[in-house]
Amino acid sequence: MSAMTGSPMTRPSRPSWPLFSVLPPMGALATAPRMARMHLRNTLRQWGLPELIEDGELIASELVTNVVRRAHDPVTGMPVYLSGRLPVLRFGLFSDRTVLLISVWDQFADPPVPKIATADDESGRGLMMAGRISASLDWHPVQGGKVVRAFLTTDSARTGEGMC
Ligand SMILES: Nc1ncnc2c1ncn2[C@@H]1O[C@H](COP(=O)(O)OP(=O)(O)OP(=O)(O)O)[C@@H](O)[C@H]1O
Ligand SMILES: [Mg+2]
């Protein structure tokens, strides 16, 4: 996964992202992955991209779960407060109808580190799986944290149909 430069939840620079939907900041709590999945499902139905829902939900779940995990103390399981506040994340979707960008902003500077999990490993598969099912996966540092992005493509984008 490569780091890139860019802005977080403003519309990323691509020829056009006519469709976008960014949730307001939400607490990095165990409820967040479900919220992100529901938002993705409803939004992709509205956008007429139902074929991307299954993979999109998986990726959204993995990326948001990683933030939730990072936002909790591994020993006590308690939230890691930042300047006395519960950490938040932002979940955004952008599309030009052939490509879907799933964007997850968090307040932690440390990068996602994809692992090569073996059969015995109990964890370390999330990013590997997200990388396999997305067309590309990257992250970039931003003021106050970072953004992890996954790009999914529709069948028509893969075959070139409908593209000029
Ligand atoms: N948003 C993030 N902020 C900080 N570190 C992250 C973030 N996402 C991932 N990481 C780091 O990258 C590692 C690999 O993430 P990955 O999702 O592949 O595995 P995992 O979360 O450890 O396990 P699994 O997803 O299989 O339950 C994590 O263990 C964590 O150290
Ligand atoms: Mg994970």
PDB file of C-alpha atoms and ligand atoms in Angstrom, residues 1 62-71 104-117 121-130 146-148, ligand 1:
ATOM      1  CA  MET A   1       0.000   0.000   0.000  1.00  0.00           C
ATOM      2  CA  GLU A  62     -12.184  -3.692   7.329  1.00  0.00           C
ATOM      3  CA  LEU A  63     -10.979  -0.102   7.052  1.00  0.00           C
ATOM      4  CA  VAL A  64     -13.307   1.236   9.720  1.00  0.00           C
ATOM      5  CA  THR A  65     -12.636  -1.690  12.046  1.00  0.00           C
ATOM      6  CA  ASN A  66      -8.929  -0.919  11.804  1.00  0.00           C
ATOM      7  CA  VAL A  67      -9.570   2.604  13.033  1.00  0.00           C
ATOM      8  CA  VAL A  68     -11.766   1.339  15.853  1.00  0.00           C
ATOM      9  CA  ARG A  69      -9.037  -1.086  16.894  1.00  0.00           C
ATOM     10  CA  ARG A  70      -6.396   1.634  16.740  1.00  0.00           C
ATOM     11  CA  ALA A  71      -8.622   3.858  18.861  1.00  0.00           C
ATOM     12  CA  VAL A 104     -11.762   6.585   5.695  1.00  0.00           C
ATOM     13  CA  TRP A 105     -10.172   9.434   7.622  1.00  0.00           C
ATOM     14  CA  ASP A 106      -8.804   8.960  11.103  1.00  0.00           C
ATOM     15  CA  GLN A 107      -6.833  10.976  13.640  1.00  0.00           C
ATOM     16  CA  PHE A 108      -3.860   8.626  13.959  1.00  0.00           C
ATOM     17  CA  ALA A 109      -0.593   9.338  12.199  1.00  0.00           C
ATOM     18  CA  ASP A 110       0.699   5.772  12.155  1.00  0.00           C
ATOM     19  CA  PRO A 111       0.201   4.073   8.813  1.00  0.00           C
ATOM     20  CA  PRO A 112      -1.697   0.952   7.889  1.00  0.00           C
ATOM     21  CA  VAL A 113       0.831  -1.852   7.414  1.00  0.00           C
ATOM     22  CA  PRO A 114      -0.420  -4.713   5.247  1.00  0.00           C
ATOM     23  CA  LYS A 115       0.793  -8.063   6.512  1.00  0.00           C
ATOM     24  CA  ILE A 116       1.272 -11.414   4.864  1.00  0.00           C
ATOM     25  CA  ALA A 117      -0.791 -13.556   7.201  1.00  0.00           C
ATOM     26  CA  ASP A 121      -2.148 -16.051  12.197  1.00  0.00           C
ATOM     27  CA  GLU A 122      -5.320 -14.943  13.932  1.00  0.00           C
ATOM     28  CA  SER A 123      -5.180 -11.439  12.481  1.00  0.00           C
ATOM     29  CA  GLY A 124      -3.423  -9.438   9.795  1.00  0.00           C
ATOM     30  CA  ARG A 125      -5.764 -10.331   6.930  1.00  0.00           C
ATOM     31  CA  GLY A 126      -7.940  -7.238   6.652  1.00  0.00           C
ATOM     32  CA  LEU A 127      -5.780  -5.087   4.411  1.00  0.00           C
ATOM     33  CA  MET A 128      -4.574  -8.091   2.436  1.00  0.00           C
ATOM     34  CA  MET A 129      -8.179  -8.960   1.632  1.00  0.00           C
ATOM     35  CA  ALA A 130      -9.131  -5.333   0.931  1.00  0.00           C
ATOM     36  CA  LYS A 146      -4.511  10.208   7.635  1.00  0.00           C
ATOM     37  CA  VAL A 147      -6.858   8.899   4.981  1.00  0.00           C
ATOM     38  CA  VAL A 148      -7.006   5.320   3.754  1.00  0.00           C
TER      39      VAL A 148
HETATM   40  N1  LIG B   1      -6.228   3.070  10.366  1.00  0.00           N
HETATM   41  C1  LIG B   1      -5.114   2.531  10.899  1.00  0.00           C
HETATM   42  N2  LIG B   1      -4.364   3.254  11.780  1.00  0.00           N
HETATM   43  C2  LIG B   1      -3.234   2.747  12.316  1.00  0.00           C
HETATM   44  N3  LIG B   1      -2.753   1.522  12.031  1.00  0.00           N
HETATM   45  C3  LIG B   1      -3.459   0.767  11.172  1.00  0.00           C
HETATM   46  C4  LIG B   1      -4.672   1.216  10.562  1.00  0.00           C
HETATM   47  N4  LIG B   1      -5.130   0.247   9.760  1.00  0.00           N
HETATM   48  C5  LIG B   1      -4.268  -0.758   9.854  1.00  0.00           C
HETATM   49  N5  LIG B   1      -3.262  -0.478  10.699  1.00  0.00           N
HETATM   50  C6  LIG B   1      -2.101  -1.314  11.020  1.00  0.00           C
HETATM   51  O1  LIG B   1      -1.940  -2.236   9.974  1.00  0.00           O
HETATM   52  C7  LIG B   1      -1.972  -3.554  10.491  1.00  0.00           C
HETATM   53  C8  LIG B   1      -2.570  -4.492   9.488  1.00  0.00           C
HETATM   54  O2  LIG B   1      -3.957  -4.262   9.357  1.00  0.00           O
HETATM   55  P1  LIG B   1      -4.898  -5.468   8.897  1.00  0.00           P
HETATM   56  O3  LIG B   1      -6.281  -4.941   8.813  1.00  0.00           O
HETATM   57  O4  LIG B   1      -4.335  -6.102   7.668  1.00  0.00           O
HETATM   58  O5  LIG B   1      -4.764  -6.537  10.058  1.00  0.00           O
HETATM   59  P2  LIG B   1      -5.357  -6.515  11.523  1.00  0.00           P
HETATM   60  O6  LIG B   1      -6.338  -5.405  11.659  1.00  0.00           O
HETATM   61  O7  LIG B   1      -4.194  -6.531  12.448  1.00  0.00           O
HETATM   62  O8  LIG B   1      -6.115  -7.909  11.612  1.00  0.00           O
HETATM   63  P3  LIG B   1      -7.490  -8.356  10.903  1.00  0.00           P
HETATM   64  O9  LIG B   1      -7.914  -7.246   9.993  1.00  0.00           O
HETATM   65  O10 LIG B   1      -7.170  -9.618  10.163  1.00  0.00           O
HETATM   66  O11 LIG B   1      -8.459  -8.567  12.025  1.00  0.00           O
HETATM   67  C9  LIG B   1      -2.722  -3.456  11.794  1.00  0.00           C
HETATM   68  O12 LIG B   1      -2.373  -4.495  12.678  1.00  0.00           O
HETATM   69  C10 LIG B   1      -2.302  -2.096  12.302  1.00  0.00           C
HETATM   70  O13 LIG B   1      -1.051  -2.200  12.940  1.00  0.00           O
END
